[in-house]
mmCIF file of C-alpha atoms and ligand atoms in Angstrom:
data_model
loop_
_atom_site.group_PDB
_atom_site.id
_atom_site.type_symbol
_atom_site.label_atom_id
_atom_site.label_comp_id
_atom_site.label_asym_id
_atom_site.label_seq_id
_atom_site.Cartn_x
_atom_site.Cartn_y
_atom_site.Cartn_z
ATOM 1 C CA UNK H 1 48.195 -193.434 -7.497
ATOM 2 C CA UNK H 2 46.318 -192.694 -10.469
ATOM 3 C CA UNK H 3 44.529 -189.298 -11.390
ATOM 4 C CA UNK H 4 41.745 -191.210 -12.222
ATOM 5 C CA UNK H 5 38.391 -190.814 -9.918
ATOM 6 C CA UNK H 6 37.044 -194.158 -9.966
ATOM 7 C CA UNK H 7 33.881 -194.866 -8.075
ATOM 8 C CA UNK H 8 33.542 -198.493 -6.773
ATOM 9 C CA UNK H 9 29.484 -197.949 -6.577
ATOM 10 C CA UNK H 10 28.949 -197.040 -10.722
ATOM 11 C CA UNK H 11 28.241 -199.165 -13.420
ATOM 12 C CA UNK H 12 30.644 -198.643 -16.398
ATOM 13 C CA UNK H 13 30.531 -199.569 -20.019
ATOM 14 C CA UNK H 14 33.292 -199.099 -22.942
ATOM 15 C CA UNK H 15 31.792 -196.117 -25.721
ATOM 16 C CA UNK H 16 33.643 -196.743 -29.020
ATOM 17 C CA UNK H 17 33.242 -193.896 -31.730
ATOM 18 C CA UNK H 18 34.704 -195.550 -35.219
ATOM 19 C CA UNK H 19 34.895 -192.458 -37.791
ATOM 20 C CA UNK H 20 36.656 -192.672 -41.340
ATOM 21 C CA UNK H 21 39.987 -190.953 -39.373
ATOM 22 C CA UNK H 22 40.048 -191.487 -35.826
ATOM 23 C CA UNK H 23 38.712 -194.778 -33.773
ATOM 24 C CA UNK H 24 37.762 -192.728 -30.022
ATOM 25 C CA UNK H 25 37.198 -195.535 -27.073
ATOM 26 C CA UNK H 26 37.132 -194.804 -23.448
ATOM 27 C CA UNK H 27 35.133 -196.053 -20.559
ATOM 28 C CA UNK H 28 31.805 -193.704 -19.548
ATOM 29 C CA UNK H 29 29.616 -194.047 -16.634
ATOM 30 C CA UNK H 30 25.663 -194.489 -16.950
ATOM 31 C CA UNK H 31 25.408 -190.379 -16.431
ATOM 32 C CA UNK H 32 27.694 -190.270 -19.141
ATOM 33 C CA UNK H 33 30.710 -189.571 -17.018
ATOM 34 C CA UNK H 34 34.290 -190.086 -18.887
ATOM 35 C CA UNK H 35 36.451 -192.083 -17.203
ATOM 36 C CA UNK H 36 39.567 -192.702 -19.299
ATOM 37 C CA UNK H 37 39.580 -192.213 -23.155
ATOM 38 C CA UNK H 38 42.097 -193.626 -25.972
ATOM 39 C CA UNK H 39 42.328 -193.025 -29.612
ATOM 40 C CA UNK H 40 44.115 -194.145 -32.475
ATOM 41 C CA UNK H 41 43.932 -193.872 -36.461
ATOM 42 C CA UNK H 42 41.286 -195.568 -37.836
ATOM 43 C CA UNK H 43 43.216 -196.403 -41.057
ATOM 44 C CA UNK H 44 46.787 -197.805 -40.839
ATOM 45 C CA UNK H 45 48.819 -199.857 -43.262
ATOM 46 C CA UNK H 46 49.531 -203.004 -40.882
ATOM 47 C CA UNK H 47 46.186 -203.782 -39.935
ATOM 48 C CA UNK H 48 42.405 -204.265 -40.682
ATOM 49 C CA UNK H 49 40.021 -201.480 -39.351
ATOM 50 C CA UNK H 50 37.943 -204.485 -37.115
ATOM 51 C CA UNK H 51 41.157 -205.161 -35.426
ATOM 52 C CA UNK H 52 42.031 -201.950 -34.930
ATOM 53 C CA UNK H 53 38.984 -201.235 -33.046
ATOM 54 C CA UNK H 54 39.630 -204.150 -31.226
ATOM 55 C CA UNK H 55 42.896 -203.239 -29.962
ATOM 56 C CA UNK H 56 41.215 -199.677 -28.710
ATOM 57 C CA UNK H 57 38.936 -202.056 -26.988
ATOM 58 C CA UNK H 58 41.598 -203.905 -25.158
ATOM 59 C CA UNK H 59 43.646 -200.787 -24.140
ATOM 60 C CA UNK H 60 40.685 -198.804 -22.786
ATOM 61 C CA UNK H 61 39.659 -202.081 -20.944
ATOM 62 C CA UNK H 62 43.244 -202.901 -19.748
ATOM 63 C CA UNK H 63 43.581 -199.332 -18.063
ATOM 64 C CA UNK H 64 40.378 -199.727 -17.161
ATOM 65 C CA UNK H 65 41.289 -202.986 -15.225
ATOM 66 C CA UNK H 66 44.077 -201.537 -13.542
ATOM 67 C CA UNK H 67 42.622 -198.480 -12.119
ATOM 68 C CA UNK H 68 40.174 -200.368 -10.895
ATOM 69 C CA UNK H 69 42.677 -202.618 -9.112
ATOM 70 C CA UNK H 70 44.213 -200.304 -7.528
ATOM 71 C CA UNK H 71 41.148 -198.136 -6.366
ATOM 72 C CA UNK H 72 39.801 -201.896 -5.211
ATOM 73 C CA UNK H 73 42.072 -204.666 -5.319
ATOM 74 C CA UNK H 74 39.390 -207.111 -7.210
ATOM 75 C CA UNK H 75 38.324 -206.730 -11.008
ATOM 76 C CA UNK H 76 35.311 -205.135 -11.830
ATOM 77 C CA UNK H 77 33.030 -206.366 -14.456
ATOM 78 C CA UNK H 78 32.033 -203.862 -17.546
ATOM 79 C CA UNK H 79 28.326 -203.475 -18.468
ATOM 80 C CA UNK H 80 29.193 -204.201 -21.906
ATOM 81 C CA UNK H 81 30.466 -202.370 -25.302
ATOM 82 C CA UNK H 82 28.549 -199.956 -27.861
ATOM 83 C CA UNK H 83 29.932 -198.788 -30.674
ATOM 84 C CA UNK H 84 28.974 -196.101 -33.009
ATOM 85 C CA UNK H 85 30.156 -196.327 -35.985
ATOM 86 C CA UNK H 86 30.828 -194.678 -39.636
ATOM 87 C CA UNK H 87 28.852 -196.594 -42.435
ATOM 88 C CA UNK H 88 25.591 -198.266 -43.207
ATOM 89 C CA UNK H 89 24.930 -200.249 -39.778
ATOM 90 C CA UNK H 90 22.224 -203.148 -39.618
ATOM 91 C CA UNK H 91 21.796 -202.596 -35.989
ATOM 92 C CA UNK H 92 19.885 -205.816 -35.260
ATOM 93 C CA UNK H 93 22.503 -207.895 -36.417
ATOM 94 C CA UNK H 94 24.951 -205.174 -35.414
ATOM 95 C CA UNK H 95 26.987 -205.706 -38.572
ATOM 96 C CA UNK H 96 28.143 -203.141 -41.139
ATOM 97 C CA UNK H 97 26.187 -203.353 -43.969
ATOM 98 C CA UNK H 98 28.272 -200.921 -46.500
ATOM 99 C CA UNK H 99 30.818 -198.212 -46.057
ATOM 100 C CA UNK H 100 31.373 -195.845 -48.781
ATOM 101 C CA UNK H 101 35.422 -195.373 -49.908
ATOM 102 C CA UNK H 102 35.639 -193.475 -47.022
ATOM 103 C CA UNK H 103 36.828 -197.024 -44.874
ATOM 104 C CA UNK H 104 37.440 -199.179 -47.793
ATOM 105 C CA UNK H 105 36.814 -202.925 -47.123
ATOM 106 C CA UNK H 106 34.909 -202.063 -43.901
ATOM 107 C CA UNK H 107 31.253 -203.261 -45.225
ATOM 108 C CA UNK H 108 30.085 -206.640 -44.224
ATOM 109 C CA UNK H 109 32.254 -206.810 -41.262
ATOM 110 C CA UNK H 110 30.134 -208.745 -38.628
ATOM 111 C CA UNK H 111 31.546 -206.188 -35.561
ATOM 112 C CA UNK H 112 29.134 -207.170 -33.110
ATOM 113 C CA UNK H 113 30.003 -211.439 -33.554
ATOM 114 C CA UNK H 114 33.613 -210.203 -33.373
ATOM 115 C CA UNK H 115 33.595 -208.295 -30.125
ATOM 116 C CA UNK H 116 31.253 -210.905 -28.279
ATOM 117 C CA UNK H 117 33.643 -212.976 -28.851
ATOM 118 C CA UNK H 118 36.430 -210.960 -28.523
ATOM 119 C CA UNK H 119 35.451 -209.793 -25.205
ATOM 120 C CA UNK H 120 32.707 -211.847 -23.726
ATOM 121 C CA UNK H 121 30.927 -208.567 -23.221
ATOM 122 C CA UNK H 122 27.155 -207.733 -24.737
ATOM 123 C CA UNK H 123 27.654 -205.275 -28.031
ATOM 124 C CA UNK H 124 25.568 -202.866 -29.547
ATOM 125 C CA UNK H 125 26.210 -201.426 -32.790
ATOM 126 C CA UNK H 126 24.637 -198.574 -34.299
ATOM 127 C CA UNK H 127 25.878 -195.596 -36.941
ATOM 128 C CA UNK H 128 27.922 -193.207 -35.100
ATOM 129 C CA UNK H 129 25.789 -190.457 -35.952
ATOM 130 C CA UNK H 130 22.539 -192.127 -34.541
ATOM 131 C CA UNK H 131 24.434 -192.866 -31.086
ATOM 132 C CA UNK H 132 25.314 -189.131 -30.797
ATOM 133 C CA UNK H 133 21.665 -188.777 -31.181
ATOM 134 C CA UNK H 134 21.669 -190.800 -27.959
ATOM 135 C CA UNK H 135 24.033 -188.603 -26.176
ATOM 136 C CA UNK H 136 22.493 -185.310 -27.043
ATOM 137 C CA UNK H 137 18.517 -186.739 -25.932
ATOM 138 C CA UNK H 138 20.057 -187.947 -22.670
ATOM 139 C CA UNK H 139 22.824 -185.270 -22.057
ATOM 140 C CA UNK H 140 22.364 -182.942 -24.017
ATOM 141 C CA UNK H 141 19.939 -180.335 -26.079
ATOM 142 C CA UNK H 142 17.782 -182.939 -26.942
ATOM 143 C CA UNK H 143 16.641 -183.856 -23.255
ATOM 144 C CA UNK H 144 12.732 -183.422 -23.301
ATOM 145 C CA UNK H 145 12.815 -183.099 -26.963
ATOM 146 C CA UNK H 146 10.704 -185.535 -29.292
ATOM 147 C CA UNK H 147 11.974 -183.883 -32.697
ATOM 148 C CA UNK H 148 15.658 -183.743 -32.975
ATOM 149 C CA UNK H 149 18.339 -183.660 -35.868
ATOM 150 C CA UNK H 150 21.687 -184.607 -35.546
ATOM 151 C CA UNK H 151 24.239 -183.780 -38.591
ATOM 152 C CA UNK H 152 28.150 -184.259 -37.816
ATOM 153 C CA UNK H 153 30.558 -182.817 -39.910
ATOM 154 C CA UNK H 154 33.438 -185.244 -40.265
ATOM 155 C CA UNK H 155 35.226 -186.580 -41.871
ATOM 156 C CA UNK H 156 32.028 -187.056 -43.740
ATOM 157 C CA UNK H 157 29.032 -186.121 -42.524
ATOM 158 C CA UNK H 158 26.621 -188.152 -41.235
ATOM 159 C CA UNK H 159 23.175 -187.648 -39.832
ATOM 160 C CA UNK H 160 20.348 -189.103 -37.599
ATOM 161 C CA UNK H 161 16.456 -188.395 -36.898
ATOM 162 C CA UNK H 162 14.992 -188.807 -33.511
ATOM 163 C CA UNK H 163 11.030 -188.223 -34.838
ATOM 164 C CA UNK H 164 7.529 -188.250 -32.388
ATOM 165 C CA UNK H 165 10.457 -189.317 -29.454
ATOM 166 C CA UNK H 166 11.757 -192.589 -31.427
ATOM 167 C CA UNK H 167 15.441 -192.964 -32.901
ATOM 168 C CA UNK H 168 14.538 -193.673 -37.106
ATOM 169 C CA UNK H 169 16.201 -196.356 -37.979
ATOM 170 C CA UNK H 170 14.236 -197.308 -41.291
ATOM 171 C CA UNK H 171 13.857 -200.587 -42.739
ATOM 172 C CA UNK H 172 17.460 -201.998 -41.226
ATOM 173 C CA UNK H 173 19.080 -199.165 -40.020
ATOM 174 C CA UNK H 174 19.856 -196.859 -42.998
ATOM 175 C CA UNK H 175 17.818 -193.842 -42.478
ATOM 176 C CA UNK H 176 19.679 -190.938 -41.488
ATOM 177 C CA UNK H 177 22.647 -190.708 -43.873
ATOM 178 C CA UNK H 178 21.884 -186.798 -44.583
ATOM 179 C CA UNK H 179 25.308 -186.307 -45.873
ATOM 180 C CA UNK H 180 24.362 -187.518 -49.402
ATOM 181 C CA UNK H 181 20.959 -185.610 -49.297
ATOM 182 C CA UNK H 182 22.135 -183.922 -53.137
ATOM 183 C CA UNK H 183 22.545 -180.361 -53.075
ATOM 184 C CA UNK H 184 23.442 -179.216 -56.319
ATOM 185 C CA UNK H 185 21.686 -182.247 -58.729
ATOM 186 C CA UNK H 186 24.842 -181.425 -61.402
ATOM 187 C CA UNK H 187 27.119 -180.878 -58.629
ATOM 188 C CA UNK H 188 30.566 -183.114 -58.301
ATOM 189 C CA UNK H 189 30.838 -186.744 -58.359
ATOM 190 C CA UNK H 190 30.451 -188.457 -54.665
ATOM 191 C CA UNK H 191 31.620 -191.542 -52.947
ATOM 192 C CA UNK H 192 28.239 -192.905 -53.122
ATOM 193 C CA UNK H 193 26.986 -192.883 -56.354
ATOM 194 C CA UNK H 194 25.073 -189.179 -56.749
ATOM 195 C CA UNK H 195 26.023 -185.903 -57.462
ATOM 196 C CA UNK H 196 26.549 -182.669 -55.199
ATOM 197 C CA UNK H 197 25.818 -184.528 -51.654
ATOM 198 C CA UNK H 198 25.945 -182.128 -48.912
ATOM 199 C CA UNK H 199 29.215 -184.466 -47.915
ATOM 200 C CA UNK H 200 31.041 -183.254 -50.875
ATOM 201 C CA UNK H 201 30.360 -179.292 -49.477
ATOM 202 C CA UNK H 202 30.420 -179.753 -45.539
ATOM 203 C CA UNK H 203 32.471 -182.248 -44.589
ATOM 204 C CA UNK H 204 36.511 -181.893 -43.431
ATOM 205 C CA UNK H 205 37.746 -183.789 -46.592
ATOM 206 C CA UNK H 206 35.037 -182.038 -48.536
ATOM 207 C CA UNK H 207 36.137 -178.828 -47.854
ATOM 208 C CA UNK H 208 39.850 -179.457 -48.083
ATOM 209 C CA UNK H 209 39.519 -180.961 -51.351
ATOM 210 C CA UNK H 210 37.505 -177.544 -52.518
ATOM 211 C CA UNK H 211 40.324 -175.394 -50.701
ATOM 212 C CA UNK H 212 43.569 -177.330 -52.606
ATOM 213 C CA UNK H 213 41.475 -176.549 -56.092
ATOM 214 C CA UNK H 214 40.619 -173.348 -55.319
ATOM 215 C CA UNK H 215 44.120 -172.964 -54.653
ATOM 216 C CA UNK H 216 45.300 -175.157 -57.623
ATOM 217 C CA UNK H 217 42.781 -172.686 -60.136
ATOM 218 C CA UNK H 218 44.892 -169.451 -58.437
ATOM 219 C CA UNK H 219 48.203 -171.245 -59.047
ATOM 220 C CA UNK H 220 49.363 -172.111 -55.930
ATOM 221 C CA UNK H 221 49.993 -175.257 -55.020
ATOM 222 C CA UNK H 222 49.853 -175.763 -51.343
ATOM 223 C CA UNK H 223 49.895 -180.079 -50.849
ATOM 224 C CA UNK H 224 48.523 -180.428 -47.468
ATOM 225 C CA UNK H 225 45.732 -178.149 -47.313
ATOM 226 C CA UNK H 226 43.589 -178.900 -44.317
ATOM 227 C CA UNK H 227 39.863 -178.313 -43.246
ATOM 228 C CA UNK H 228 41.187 -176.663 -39.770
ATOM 229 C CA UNK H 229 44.113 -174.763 -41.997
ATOM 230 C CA UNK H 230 40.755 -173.319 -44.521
ATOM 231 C CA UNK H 231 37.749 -172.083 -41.386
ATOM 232 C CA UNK H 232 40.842 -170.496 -39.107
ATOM 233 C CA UNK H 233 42.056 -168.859 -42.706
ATOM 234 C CA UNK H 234 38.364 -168.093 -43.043
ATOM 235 C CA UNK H 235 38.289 -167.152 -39.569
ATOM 236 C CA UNK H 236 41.168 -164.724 -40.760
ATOM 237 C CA UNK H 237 39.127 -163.171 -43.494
ATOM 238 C CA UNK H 238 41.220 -164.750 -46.468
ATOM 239 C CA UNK H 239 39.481 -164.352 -49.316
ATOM 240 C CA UNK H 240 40.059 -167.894 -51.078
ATOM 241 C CA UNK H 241 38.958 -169.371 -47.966
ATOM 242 C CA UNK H 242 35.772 -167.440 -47.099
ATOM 243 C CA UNK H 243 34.889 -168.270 -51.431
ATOM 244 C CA UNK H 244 34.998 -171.876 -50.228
ATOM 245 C CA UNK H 245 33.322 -171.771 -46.747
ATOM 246 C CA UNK H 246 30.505 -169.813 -48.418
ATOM 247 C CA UNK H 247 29.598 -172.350 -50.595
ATOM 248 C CA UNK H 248 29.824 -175.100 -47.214
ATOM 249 C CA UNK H 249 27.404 -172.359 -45.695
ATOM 250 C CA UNK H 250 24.880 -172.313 -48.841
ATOM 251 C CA UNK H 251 25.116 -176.359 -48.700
ATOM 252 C CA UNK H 252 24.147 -176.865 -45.428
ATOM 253 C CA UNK H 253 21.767 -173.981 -45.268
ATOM 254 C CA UNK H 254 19.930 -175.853 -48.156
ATOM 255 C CA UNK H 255 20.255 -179.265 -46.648
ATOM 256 C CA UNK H 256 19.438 -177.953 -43.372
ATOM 257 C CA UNK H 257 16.237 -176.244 -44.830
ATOM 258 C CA UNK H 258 14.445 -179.519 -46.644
ATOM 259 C CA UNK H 259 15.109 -181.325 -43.075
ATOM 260 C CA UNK H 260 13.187 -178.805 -41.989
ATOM 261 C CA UNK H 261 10.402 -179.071 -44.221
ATOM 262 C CA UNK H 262 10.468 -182.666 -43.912
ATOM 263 C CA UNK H 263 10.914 -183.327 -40.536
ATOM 264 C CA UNK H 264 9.346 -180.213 -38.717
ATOM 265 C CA UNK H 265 12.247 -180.706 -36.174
ATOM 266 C CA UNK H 266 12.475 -178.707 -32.402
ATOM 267 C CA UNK H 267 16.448 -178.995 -32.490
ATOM 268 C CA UNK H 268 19.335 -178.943 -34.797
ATOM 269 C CA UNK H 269 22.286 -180.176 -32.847
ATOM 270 C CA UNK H 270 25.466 -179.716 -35.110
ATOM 271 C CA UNK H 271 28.651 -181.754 -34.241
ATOM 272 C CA UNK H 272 31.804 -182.934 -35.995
ATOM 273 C CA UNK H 273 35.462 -181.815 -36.339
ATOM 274 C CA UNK H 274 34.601 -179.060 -38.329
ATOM 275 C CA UNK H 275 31.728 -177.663 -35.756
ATOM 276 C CA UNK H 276 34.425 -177.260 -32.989
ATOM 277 C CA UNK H 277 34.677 -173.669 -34.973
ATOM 278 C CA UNK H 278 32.130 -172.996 -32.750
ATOM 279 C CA UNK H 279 30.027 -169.750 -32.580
ATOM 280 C CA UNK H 280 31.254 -167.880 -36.331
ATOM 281 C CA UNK H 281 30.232 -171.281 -38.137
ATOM 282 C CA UNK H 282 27.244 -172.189 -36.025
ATOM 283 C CA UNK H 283 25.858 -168.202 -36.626
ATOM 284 C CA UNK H 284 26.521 -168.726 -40.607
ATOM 285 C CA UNK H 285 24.765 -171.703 -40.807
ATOM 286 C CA UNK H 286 21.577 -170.562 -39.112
ATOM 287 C CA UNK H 287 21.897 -167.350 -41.037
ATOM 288 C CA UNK H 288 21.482 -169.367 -44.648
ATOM 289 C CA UNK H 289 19.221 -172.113 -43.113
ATOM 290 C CA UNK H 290 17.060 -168.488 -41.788
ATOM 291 C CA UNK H 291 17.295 -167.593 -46.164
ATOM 292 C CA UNK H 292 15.799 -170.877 -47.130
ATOM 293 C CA UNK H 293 13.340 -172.005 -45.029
ATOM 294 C CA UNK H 294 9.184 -170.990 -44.844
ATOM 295 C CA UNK H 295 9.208 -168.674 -41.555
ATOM 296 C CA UNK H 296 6.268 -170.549 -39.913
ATOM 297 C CA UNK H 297 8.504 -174.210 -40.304
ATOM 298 C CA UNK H 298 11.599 -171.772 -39.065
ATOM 299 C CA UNK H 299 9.930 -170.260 -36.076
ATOM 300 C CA UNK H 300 11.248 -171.526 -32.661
ATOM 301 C CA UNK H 301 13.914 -173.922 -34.100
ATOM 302 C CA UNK H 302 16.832 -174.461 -32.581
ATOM 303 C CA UNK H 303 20.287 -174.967 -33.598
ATOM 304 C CA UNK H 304 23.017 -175.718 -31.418
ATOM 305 C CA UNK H 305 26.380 -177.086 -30.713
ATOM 306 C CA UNK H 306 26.742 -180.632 -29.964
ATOM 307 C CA UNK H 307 26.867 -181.557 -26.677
ATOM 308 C CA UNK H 308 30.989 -182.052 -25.489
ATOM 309 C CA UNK H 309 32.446 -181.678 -28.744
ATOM 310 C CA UNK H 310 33.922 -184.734 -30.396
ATOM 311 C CA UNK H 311 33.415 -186.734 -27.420
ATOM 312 C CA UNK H 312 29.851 -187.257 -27.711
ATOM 313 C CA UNK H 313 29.771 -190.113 -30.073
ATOM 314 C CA UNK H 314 31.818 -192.287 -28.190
ATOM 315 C CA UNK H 315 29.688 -191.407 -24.797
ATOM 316 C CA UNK H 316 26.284 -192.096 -26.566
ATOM 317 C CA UNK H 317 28.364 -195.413 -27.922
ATOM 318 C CA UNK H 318 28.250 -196.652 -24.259
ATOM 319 C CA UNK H 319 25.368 -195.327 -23.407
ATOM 320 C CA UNK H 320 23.422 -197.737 -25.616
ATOM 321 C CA UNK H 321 24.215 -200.442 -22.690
ATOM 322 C CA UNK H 322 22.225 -198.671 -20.718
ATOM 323 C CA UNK H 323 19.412 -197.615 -22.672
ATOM 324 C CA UNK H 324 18.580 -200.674 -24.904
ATOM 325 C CA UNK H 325 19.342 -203.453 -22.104
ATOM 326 C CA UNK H 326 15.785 -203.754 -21.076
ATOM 327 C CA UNK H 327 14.680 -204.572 -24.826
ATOM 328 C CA UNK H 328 17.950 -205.610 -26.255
ATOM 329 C CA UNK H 329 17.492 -203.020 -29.734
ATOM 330 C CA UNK H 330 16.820 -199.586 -30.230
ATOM 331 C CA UNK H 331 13.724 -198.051 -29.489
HETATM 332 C C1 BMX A 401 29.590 -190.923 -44.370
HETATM 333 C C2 BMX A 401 29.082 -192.341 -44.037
HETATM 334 C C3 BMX A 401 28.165 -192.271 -42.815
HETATM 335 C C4 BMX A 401 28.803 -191.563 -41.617
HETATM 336 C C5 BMX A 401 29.293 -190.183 -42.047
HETATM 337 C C6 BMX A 401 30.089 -189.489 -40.948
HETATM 338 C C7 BMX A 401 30.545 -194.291 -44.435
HETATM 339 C C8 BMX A 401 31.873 -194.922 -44.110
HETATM 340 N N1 BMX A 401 30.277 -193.122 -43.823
HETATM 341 O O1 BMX A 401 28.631 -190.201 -45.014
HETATM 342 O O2 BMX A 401 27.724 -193.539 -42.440
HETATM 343 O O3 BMX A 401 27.882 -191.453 -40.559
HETATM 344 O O4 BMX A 401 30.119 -190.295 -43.211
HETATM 345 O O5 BMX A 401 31.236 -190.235 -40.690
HETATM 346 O O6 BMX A 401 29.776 -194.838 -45.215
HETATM 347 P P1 BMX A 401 32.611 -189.701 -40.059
HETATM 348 O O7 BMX A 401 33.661 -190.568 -40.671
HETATM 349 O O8 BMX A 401 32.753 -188.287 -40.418
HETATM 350 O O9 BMX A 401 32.464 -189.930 -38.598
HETATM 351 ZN ZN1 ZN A 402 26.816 -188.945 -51.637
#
């Protein structure tokens, strides 16, 4: 028997969450249920990231296929496969236009081509951040909302803009990447080109990298220095730790602040690996975001955790089947 509750009457689709460290599939319902989930490392010697997320595909469907056996003795047939995914996506074409060195050799991979193929399946590709956008306006603090922000704090950290009720997508499917909005105009070299991007400040390998230097400039040497290891040090009240987290605080209190001014927003819905330090990280944000932004644009907004954790990317993956299946792209 498995544990797995598996109703014969739903309609199920496979949500697949590609970030720069970990590839999250599973199968989700069309209330954005969870099924079964699988995960493996984006980035591994033997193999190229497009068949990697392939072979998440095929496990999450293969489990899929036997649980349903056994609950029904017949195969069932999946709605189809979104993916949300790290990097520049032309969602029309559901290809990846560019990924910064965060997945090298990722950009121009034609992911939506590969998996129809693949799997026989219809595929929707978007960014991953403008998919959790798609979780959070169906699920959760964004239901009823027309103005919403996203920003996830990842292994970058991405971003997406639901404005007047209606996902941005820009000219092809750019708009959104608020991790390189520039922070500090002087500030360090980033991945894409600029200086001081909010990425460089707020992200898990952003704030590692400032932790091991910080470290490095007080002569220790500690190798493998991690974002968790710095906000639970912070946590701790270490004083090399809260230096660095103060300055991730500033960042995203600034970055946080023009989105304000430029998008007039309802909700803020912070997600990520680093936002699962919950309530001590989500009250310093809004405390700098409170220092920077005019109080009439600050009144009555809203930010908040996103909705299940790290899940949520891969369930507003799938949950693209649902919601663009009448029109066939984004609305
Ligand atoms: C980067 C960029 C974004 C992405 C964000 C969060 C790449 C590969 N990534 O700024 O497209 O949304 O990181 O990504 O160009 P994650 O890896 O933290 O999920
Ligand atoms: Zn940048």
């Amino acid at each position: 028997m498995s544990h797995i509750v598996f109703d014969a009457d739903a309609s199920y689709a496979v949500g697949v969450d590609v970030g720069g460290t970990k590839i999250n599939a599973g199968i989700v319902d069309a209330r954005g249920e969870v099924l079964l989930t699988r995960s493996i490392a984006t980035q591994a010697a033997e193999r190229e990231v497009p068949e990697r997320i392939i072979l998440a595909v095929e496990a999450v469907i293969a489990e899929f296929g036997s649980t349903a056996a056994e609950a029904m003795q017949e195969a069932v047939r999946l709605k189809g496969i979104g993916v949300g995914t790290a990097g520049q996506v032309d969602w029309e074409q559901g290809s990846i236009r560019y990924s910064s060195g965060l997945i090298p050799g990722y950009g121009g991979t034609p992911l939506k081509r590969l998996l129809q193929e693949r799997f026989g399946l219809p595929v929707w590709v978007d960014n991953d951040v403008n998919v959790l956008a798609l979780t959070e306006r169906t699920l959760g603090a964004g239901r009823g909302v027309s103005n919403l922000l996203c920003l996830a704090l990842g292994t970058g950290v991405g971003g997406a803009a639901v404005i007047d009720g209606k996902l941005v997508h820009g000219t092809w499917g750019g708009a959104g990447e608020f991790g390189h909005l520039s922070v500090d105009f002087d500030g360090p070299p980033c991945v894409c080109g600029s200086r001081g991007c909010l990425e460089q400040y707020a992200s898990g390998t952003g704030i590692a990298k400032r932790m091991a230097d910080k470290l490095a400039a007080l002569g220790i040497t500690e190798p493998a220095i991690d974002a968790r290891t710095t906000v639970d040090r912070w946590l701790d009240g270490d004083p090399a730790a809260s230096e660095v987290m103060r300055e991730t605080f500033s960042a995203l209190g600034s970055a946080i602040a023009s989105l304000i001014h430029t998008f007039n927003p309802e909700v803020i819905v912070i997600g990520g690996g680093v936002a699962e330090a919950g309530e001590a990280l989500l009250s310093e944000i809004t405390r700098e975001v409170s220092r920077r932004t005019m109080p009439s644009m600050l009144q009555g907004v809203k930010i908040t955790p996103a909705y299940r954790g790290n899940w949520s990317g891969m369930i507003g993956a799938a949950l693209q089947v649902w919601a663009y299946e009448k029109t066939g792209t984004a609305s």
